[in-house]
XYZ file of C-alpha atoms in Angstrom:
582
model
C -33.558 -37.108 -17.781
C -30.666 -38.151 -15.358
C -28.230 -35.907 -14.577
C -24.440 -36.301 -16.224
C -21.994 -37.660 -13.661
C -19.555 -35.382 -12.261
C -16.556 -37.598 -11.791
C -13.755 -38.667 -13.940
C -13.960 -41.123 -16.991
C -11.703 -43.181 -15.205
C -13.858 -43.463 -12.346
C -17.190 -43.456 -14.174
C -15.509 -46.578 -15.664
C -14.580 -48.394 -12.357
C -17.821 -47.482 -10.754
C -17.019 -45.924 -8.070
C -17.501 -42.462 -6.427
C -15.005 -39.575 -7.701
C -14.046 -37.017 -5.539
C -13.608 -34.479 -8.700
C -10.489 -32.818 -7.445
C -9.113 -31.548 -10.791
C -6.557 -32.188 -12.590
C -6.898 -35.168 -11.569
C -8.824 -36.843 -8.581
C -7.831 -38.697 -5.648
C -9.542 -42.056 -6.500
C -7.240 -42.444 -9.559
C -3.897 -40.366 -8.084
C -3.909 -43.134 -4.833
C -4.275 -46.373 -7.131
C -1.719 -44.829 -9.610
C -4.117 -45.000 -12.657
C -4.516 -42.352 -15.584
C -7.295 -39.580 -14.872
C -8.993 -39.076 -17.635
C -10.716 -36.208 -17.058
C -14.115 -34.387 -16.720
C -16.852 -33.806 -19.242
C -17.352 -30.442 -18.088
C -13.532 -29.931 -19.181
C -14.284 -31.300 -22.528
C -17.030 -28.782 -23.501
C -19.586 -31.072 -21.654
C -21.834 -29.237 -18.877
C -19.896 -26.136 -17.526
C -19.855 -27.509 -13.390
C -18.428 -24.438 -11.191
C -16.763 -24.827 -7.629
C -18.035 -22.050 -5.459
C -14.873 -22.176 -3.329
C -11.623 -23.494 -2.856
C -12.665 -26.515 -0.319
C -15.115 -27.679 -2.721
C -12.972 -27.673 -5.807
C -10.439 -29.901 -3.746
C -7.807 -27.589 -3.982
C -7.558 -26.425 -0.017
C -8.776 -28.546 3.061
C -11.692 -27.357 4.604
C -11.285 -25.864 7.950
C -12.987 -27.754 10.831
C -15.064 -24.704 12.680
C -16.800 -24.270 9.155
C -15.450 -20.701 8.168
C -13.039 -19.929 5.980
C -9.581 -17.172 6.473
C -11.563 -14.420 5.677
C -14.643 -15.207 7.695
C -12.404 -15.523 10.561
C -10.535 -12.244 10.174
C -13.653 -10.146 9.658
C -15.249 -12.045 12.708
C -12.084 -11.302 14.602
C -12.045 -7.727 13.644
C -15.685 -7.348 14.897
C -15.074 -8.568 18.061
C -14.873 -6.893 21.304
C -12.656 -9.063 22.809
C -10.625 -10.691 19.996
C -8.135 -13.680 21.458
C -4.666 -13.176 20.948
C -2.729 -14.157 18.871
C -0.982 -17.817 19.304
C 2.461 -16.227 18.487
C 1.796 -13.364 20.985
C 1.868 -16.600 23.388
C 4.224 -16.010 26.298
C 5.877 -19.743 28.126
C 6.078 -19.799 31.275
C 9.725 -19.564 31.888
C 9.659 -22.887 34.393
C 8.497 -25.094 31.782
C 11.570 -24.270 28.916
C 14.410 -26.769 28.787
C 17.682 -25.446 28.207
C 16.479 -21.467 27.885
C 17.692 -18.462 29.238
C 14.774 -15.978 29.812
C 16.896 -13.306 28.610
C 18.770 -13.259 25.725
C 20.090 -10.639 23.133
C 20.566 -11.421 19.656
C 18.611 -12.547 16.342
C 18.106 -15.494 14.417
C 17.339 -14.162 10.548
C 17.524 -17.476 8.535
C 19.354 -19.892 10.695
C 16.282 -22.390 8.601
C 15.590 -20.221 6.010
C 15.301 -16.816 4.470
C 13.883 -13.672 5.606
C 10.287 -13.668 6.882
C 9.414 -11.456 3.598
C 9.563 -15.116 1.962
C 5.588 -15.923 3.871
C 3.916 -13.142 1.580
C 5.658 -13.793 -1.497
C 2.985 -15.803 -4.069
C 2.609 -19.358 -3.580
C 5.716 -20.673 -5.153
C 3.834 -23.219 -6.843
C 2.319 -21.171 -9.355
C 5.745 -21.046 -10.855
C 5.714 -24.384 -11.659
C 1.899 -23.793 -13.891
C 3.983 -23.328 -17.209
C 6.007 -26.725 -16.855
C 2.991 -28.769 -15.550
C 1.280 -28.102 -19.109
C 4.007 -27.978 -21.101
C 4.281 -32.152 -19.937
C 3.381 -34.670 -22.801
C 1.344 -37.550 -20.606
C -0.675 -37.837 -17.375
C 2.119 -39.847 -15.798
C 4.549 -37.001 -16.032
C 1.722 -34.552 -15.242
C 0.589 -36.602 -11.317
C 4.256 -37.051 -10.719
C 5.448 -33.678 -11.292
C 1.884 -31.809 -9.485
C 2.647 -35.085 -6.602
C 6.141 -34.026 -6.353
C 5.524 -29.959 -5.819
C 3.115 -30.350 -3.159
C 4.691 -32.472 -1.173
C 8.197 -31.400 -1.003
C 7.818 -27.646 -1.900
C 6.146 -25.487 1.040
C 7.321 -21.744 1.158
C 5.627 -21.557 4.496
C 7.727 -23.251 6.352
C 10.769 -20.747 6.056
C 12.816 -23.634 6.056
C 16.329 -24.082 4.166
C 15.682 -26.079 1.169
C 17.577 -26.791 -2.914
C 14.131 -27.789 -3.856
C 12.934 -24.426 -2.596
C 14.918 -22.751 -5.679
C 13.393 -24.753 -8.157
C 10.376 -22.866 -9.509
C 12.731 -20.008 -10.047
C 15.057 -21.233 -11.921
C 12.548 -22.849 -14.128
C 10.897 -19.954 -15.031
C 14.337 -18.096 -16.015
C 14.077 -16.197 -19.410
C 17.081 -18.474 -20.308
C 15.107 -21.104 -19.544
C 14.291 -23.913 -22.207
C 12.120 -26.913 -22.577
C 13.559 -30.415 -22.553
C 16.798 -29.137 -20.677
C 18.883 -30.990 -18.571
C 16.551 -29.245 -15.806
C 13.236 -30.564 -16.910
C 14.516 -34.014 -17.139
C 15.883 -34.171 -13.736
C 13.113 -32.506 -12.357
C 10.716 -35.349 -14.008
C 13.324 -37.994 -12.964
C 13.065 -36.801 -9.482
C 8.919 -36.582 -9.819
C 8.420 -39.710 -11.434
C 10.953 -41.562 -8.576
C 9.393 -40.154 -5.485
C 5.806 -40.877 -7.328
C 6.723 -44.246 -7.743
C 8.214 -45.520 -4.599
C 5.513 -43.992 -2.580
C 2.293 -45.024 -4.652
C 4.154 -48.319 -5.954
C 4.266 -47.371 -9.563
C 6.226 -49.242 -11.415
C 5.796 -47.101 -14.438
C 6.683 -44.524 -12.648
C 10.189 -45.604 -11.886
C 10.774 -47.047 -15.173
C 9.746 -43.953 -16.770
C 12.028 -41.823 -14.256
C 14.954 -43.863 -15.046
C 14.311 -43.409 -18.495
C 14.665 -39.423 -17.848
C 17.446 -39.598 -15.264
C 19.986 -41.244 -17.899
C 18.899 -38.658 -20.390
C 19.529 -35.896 -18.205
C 22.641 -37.976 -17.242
C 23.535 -37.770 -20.655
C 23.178 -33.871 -21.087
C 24.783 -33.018 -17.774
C 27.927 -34.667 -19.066
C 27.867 -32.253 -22.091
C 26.979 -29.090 -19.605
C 29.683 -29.622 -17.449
C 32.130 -29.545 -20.456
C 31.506 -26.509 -21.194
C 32.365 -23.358 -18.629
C 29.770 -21.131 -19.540
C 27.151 -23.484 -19.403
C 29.221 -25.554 -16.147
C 28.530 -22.442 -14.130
C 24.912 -21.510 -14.919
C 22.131 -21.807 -12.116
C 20.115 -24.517 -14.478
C 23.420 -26.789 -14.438
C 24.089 -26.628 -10.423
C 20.410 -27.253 -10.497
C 20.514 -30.053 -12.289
C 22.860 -31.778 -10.766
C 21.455 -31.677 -7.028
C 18.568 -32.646 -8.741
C 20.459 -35.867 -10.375
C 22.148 -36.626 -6.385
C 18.518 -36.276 -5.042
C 17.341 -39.215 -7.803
C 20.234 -41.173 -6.391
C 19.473 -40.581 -2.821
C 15.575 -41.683 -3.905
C 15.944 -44.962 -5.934
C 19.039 -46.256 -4.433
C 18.812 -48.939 -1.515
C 22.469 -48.937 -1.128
C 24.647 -50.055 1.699
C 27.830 -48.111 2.506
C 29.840 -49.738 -0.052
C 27.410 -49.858 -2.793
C 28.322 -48.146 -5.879
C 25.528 -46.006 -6.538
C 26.251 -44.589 -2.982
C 29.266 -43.575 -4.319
C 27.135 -41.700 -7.734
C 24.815 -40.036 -4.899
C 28.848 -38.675 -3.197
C 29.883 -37.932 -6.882
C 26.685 -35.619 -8.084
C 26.811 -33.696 -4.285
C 30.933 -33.184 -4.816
C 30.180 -32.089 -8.857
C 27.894 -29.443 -6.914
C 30.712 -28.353 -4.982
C 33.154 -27.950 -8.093
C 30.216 -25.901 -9.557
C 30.207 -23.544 -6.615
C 33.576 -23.074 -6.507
C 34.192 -22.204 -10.312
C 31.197 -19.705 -9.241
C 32.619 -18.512 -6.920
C 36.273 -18.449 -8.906
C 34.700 -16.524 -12.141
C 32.532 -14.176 -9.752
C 29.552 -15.215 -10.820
C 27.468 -14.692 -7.577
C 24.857 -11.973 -7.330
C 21.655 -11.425 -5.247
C 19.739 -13.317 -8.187
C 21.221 -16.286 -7.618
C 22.829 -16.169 -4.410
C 20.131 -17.853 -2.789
C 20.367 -20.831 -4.692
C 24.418 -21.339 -3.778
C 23.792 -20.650 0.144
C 21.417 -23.500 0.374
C 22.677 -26.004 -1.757
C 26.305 -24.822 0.666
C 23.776 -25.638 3.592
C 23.229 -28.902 2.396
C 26.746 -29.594 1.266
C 27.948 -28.737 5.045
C 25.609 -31.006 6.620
C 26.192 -34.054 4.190
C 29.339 -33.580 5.218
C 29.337 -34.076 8.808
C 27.227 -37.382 8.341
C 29.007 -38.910 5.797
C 32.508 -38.043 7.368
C 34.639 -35.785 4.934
C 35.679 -32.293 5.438
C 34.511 -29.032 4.006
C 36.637 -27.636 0.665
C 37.785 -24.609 1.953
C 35.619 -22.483 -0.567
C 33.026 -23.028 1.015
C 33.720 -21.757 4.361
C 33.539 -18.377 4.503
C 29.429 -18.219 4.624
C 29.336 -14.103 4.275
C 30.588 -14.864 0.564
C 27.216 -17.047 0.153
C 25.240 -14.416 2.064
C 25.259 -15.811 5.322
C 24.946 -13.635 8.556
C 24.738 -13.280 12.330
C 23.855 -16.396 13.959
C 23.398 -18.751 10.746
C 27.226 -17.873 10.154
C 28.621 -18.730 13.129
C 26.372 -21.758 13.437
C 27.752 -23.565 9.687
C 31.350 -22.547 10.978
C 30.282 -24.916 13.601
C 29.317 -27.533 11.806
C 32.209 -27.210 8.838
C 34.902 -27.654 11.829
C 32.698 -30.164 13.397
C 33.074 -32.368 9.827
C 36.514 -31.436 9.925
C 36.913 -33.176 13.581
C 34.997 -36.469 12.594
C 36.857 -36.844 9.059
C 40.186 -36.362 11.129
C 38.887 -39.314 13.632
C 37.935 -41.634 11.729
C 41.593 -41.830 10.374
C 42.989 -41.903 13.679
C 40.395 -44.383 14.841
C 41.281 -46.655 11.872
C 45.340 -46.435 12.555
C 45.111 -46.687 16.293
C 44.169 -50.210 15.454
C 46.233 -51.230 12.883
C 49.570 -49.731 14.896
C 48.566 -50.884 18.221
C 50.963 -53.913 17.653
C 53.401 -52.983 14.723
C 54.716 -49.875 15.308
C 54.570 -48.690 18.831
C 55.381 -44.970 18.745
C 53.487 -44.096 15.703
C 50.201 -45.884 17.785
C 51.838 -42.974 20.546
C 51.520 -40.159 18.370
C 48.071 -40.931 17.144
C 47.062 -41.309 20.963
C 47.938 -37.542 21.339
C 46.461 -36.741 17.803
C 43.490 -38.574 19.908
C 43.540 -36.371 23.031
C 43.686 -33.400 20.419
C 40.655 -34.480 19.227
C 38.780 -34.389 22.422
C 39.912 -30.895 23.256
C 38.638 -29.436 20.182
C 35.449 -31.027 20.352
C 35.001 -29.823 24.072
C 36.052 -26.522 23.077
C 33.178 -26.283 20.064
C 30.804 -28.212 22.499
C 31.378 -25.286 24.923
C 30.979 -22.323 21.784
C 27.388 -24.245 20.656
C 26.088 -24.245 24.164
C 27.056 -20.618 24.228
C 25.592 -19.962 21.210
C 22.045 -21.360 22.442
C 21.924 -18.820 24.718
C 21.721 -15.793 21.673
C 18.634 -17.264 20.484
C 15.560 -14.976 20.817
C 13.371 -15.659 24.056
C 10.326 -16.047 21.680
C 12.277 -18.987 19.922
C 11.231 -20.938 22.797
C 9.087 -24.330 23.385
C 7.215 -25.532 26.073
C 8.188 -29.036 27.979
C 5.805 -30.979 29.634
C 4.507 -34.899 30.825
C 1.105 -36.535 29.106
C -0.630 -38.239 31.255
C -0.018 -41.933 29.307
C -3.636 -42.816 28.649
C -4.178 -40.013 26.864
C -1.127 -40.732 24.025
C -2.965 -44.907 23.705
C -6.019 -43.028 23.483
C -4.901 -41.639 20.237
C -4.383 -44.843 18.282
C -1.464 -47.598 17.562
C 0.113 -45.439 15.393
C -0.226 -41.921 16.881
C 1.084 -43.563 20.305
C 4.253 -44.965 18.009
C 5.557 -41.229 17.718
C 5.792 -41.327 21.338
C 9.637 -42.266 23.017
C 8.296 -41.424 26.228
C 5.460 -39.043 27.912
C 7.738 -35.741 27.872
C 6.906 -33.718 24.459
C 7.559 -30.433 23.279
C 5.770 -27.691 21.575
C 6.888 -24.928 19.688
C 5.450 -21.897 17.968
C 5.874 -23.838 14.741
C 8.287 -26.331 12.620
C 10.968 -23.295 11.981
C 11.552 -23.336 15.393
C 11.417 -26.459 16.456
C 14.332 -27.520 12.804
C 16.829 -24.404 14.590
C 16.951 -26.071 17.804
C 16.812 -29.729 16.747
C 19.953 -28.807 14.620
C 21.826 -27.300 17.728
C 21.402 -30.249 19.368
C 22.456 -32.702 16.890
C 25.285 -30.330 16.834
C 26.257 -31.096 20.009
C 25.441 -34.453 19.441
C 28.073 -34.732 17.164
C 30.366 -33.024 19.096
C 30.171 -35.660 22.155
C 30.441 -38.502 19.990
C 33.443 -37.424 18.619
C 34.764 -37.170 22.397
C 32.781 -40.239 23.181
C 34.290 -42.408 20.346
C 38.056 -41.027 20.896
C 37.983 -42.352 25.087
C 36.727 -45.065 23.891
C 39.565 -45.884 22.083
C 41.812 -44.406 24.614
C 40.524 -46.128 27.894
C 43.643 -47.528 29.290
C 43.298 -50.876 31.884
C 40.936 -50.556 34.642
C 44.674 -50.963 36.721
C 46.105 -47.641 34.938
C 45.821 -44.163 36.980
C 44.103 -42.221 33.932
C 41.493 -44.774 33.776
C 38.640 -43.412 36.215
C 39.315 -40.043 34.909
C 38.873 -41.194 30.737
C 36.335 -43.445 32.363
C 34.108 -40.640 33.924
C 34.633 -38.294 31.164
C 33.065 -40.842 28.524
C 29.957 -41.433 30.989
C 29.455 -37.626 30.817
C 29.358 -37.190 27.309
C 27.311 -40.297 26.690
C 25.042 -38.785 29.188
C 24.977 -35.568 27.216
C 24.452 -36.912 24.226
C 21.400 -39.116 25.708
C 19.571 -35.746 27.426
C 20.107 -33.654 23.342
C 17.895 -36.891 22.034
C 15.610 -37.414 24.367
C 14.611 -34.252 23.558
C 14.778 -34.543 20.155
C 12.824 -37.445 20.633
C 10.060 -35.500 22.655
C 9.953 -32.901 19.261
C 8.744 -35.861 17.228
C 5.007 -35.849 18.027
C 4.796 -31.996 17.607
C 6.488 -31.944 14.369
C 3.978 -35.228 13.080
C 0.905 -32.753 14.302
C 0.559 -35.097 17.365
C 0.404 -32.368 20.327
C -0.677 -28.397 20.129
C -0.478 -25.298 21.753
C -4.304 -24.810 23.328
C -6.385 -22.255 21.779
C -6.188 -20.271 25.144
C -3.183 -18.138 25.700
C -3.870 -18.341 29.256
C -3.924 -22.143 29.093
C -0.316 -23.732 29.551
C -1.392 -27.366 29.290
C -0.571 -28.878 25.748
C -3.292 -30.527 24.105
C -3.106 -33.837 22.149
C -4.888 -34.362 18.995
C -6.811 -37.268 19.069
C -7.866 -37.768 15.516
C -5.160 -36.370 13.421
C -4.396 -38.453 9.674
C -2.115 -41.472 9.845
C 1.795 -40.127 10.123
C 2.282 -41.597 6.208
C 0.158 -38.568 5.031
C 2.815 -36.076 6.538
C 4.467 -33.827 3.764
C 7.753 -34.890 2.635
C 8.687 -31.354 2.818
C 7.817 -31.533 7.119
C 8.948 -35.047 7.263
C 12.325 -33.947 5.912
C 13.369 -31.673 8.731
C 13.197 -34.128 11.256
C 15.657 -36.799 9.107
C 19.345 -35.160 9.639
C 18.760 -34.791 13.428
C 17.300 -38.334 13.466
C 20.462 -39.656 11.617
C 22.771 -37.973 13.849
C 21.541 -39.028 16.987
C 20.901 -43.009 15.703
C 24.811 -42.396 15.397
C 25.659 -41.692 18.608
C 27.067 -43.893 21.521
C 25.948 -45.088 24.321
C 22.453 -45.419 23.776
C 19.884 -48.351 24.994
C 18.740 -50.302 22.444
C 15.535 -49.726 22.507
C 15.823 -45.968 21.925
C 18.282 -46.564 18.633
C 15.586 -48.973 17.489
C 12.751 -46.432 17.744
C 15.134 -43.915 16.427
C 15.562 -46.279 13.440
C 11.672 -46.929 13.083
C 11.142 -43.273 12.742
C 14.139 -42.522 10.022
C 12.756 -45.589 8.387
C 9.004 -44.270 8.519
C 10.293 -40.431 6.854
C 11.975 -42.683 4.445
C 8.507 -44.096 3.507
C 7.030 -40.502 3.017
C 9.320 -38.988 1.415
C 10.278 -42.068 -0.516
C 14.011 -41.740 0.067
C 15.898 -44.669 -0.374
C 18.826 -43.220 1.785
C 17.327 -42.987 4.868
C 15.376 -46.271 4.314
C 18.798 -48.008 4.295
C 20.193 -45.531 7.073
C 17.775 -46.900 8.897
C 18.755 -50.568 8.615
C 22.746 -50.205 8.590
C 24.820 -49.896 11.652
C 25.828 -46.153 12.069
C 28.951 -47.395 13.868
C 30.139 -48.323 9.970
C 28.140 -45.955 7.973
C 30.790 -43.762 6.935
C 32.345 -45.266 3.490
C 36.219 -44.338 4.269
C 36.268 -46.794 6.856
C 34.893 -49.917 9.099
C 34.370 -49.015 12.874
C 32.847 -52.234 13.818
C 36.328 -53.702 15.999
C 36.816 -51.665 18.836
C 38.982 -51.691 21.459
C 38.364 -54.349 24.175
C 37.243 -52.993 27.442
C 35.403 -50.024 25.743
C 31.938 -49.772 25.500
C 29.498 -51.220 22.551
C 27.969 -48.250 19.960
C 25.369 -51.167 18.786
């Protein structure tokens, strides 16, 4: 008699070899067909996993043994290696770290480090999965958690709050919640597998969650409730997803208005004193967020928002978002000035004077906060380090066309893992920022090459380029380490990093990992001064997260000049004599 097949229906139909991951498997999740499940499910022949690798559900590990094989080896052994984080870098080989410094870093990326033994915040999101009518809904929404949900990586993230605030006692089915959570699913389902279902299907649920919104937000009870902010970051991050705008488009202008509803939502929080430990979470990152939007897309900070220790922020987190809120406040106030030194530079001569010295303001501010930021490095724990070295360059080709495309150049960096390496990629797009703003405002002030100020606005404008181009280069050297490119050896006493030679193709990243890398990628592809070739493979990389994570935003980020990016105005003249941005 010949045994039953183990595999799906679906696959069992298509002849071809299931991989049985349950609920649904591989074969039919990649093509973006409908599982249709096992036998064994359906009251056939009861088929048991004996562990997690072979049900599918956890990757097996390479040396053969599992966690708790490991542990109970390592607590048999006489000599048991340390510990990777016990790993101590040689102090030659840091870049831009003191040996000694005072101070801690609590959640500068995330909360506490009680967070990594809470339960896998996936299991949260068990009673929504089956409460979903079709298998469509059921992929997206299992495709969705996984990939941009990872408690592990102590990271700051909206999507983060999510399983909580489903699971709220006040919680119901079909609310504005659900539907923009299956909008969002169904969206970043279909633009990464190519379902057009998918996306027609998540439209379908984005304008009835539209719909419901509109009623929530009429209301002031319901306005201020955590399912209602919820909601609507969820309904900006649809827009962000499905829309290839330009700057000018119109639904970039729905992504602006769902982020700045958020806002409104915080403050009437804030206003009614609605804030409490239960929820306070939930406003501090979706305040994060808010602060950072800001600074790319060029408009200031309300002024609710910036007092972090109402939202719960403290020690070096605090001062850092006070950095970048007056940072957003500097850029906003440039690109105005920027805009009317041109159109006064011939009509009204002493107006085009006083926006010169609102100019020359600009500059000192930024140098002042460029100054406070590199001070502030300098508080960040010793073991927040990395390590800085050369490859040798046959061993990146050796790891493949694609592998070697992470690459900028030979120097890469390795941290003790992605928290780390997110804090200081942030500081320096930070300073980043901070140069370009005095970058951008000599360049409109560089008098003729005949005029005694010019050498001096001349040399100051080469040094902040030249700032700016050291911050990412080495954000360009974190690239590899944060795709799983380069390592820390297993040997503590072994200072060399090692380079993975067969690790997946960068497309199978996590959106969740992938994500951390995209506002420090967007920030330097901004900047001035830089070669060609290094904003192209800037753009190549924002372009490739956009891919994973199927954002539609940074796809088109990657594609429009950063020079005009900002939607209140166009930077593309510039003053004759001054140096190109593109």
């Amino acid at each position: 008699m010949p045994y039953p097949s183990r595999g799906c229906g679906t696959c069992r139909t298509r002849r071809i070899k299931c991989d049985g991951v349950r609920p649904h498997c591989t074969q039919c999740t990649k093509s973006s067909r409908e599982c249709s499940g096992y036998e064994a499910d359906a009251g056939g022949l009861p088929f048991r996993s004996e562990n997690v690798y072979a049900a599918g559900t956890a990757r097996r590990p390479r040396d053969g043994r599992d966690s708790k094989s490991r542990s109970l080896h390592s607590s048999h052994s006489k000599s048991p290696k340390k510990s990777p984080r016990k790993r101590k870098f040689p102090s030659e080989s840091l870049s831009k770290s003191p040996s000694e410094r005072e101070g801690q870093l609590s959640s500068l990326t995330g909360p506490s480090s009680a967070r990594a033994s809470s339960p896998d915040i996936r299991l949260e999101y068990l009673q929504f999965v089956r409460s979903l009518n079709g298998p469509l809904e059921n992929q997206a929404v299992i495709y969705y958690v996984r990939g941009y949900i990872d408690p592990a990586l102590l990271v700051d993230s909206v999507a983060d709050n999510l399983g909580s605030v489903l699971n709220k006692p006040t919680h119901v089915q079909n609310s504005t919640l659900e539907l923009a959570v299956l909008a969002v699913s169904l969206a970043v389902f279909g633009r990464t597998r190519r379902s057009g279902a998918a996306l027609l299907t998540g439209q379908e649920k984005y304008t009835q969650a539209l719909g419901l919104a509109k009623q929530s937000v009429a209301s002031a009870s319901k306005a201020i409730s955590d399912e209602t902010l919820m909601s609507v970051m969820m309904l900006a991050s649809y827009e962000n997803i499905v829309c290839d705008f330009s700057a000018r488009d119109t639904l970039y202008w729905r992504s602006i208005h769902h982020l700045k509803g958020a806002m409104t939502i915080l403050s009437l929080r804030r206003s009614l004193n609605t804030l409490s430990e239960r929820n306070l979470g939930l406003d501090k990152n979706i305040r994060r967020q808010v602060i950072r939007h800001s600074l790319t897309h060029g408009f200031t900070v309300p002024s609710y928002l910036h007092n972090g220790l109402e939202f719960g922020e403290q020690g070096l987190e605090l001062t850092f978002d006070g950095y970048i809120i007056r940072l957003s406040q500097l850029r906003a106030q440039g690109i105005t000035v920027w805009e009317s030194l041109r159109n006064t530079l011939s009509t009204d001569p002493l107006e085009h004077q006083r926006l010169k010295d609102s100019a020359f303001n600009l500059i000192s501010e930024a140098r002042k906060l460029d100054t406070e930021l590199a001070a502030w490095a300098t508080q960040i724990p010793p073991d927040w380090s990395y390590v800085s070295q050369d490859l040798p360059p046959e061993a990146i080709s050796a790891t493949g066309t694609e592998s070697s495309a992470l690459y900028y150049t030979t120097t890469v960096q390795v941290y003790l893992n992605l928290s780390h390496a997110t804090t200081w990629n942030r500081y320096r797009a930070a300073r980043i920022a901070a140069n370009t703003i005095m970058a951008r405002a000599l360049q409109h002030l560089q008098p003729p090459p005949d005029h005694p100020q010019a050498s001096v606005i001349s040399a100051q404008y080469t040094l902040a380029v030249a700032t700016n181009t050291a911050f990412i280069n080495a954000i360009c050297a974190s690239v590899p380490f944060v795709f799983g490119r380069v390592k820390l050896p297993e040997d503590p006493a072994d200072t060399a990093i090692e380079v993975v030679k067969h690790a997946p193709p960068p497309e199978e990243l996590s959106a969740r990992k992938a994500f951390l890398l995209s506002w420090p990628l967007v920030i330097s592809a901004a900047a001035l001064g830089l070669e060609e070739a290094q904003r192209a493979w800037l753009r190549e990389k924002i372009a490739l997260i956009g891919r994973i994570t199927g954002n539609g935003q940074l796809a088109a980020s990657a594609r429009i000049d950063h020079g005009v990016q900002s939607p209140h105005v166009d930077l593309a003249a510039l003053r004759q004599g001054g140096r190109s941005q593109s």
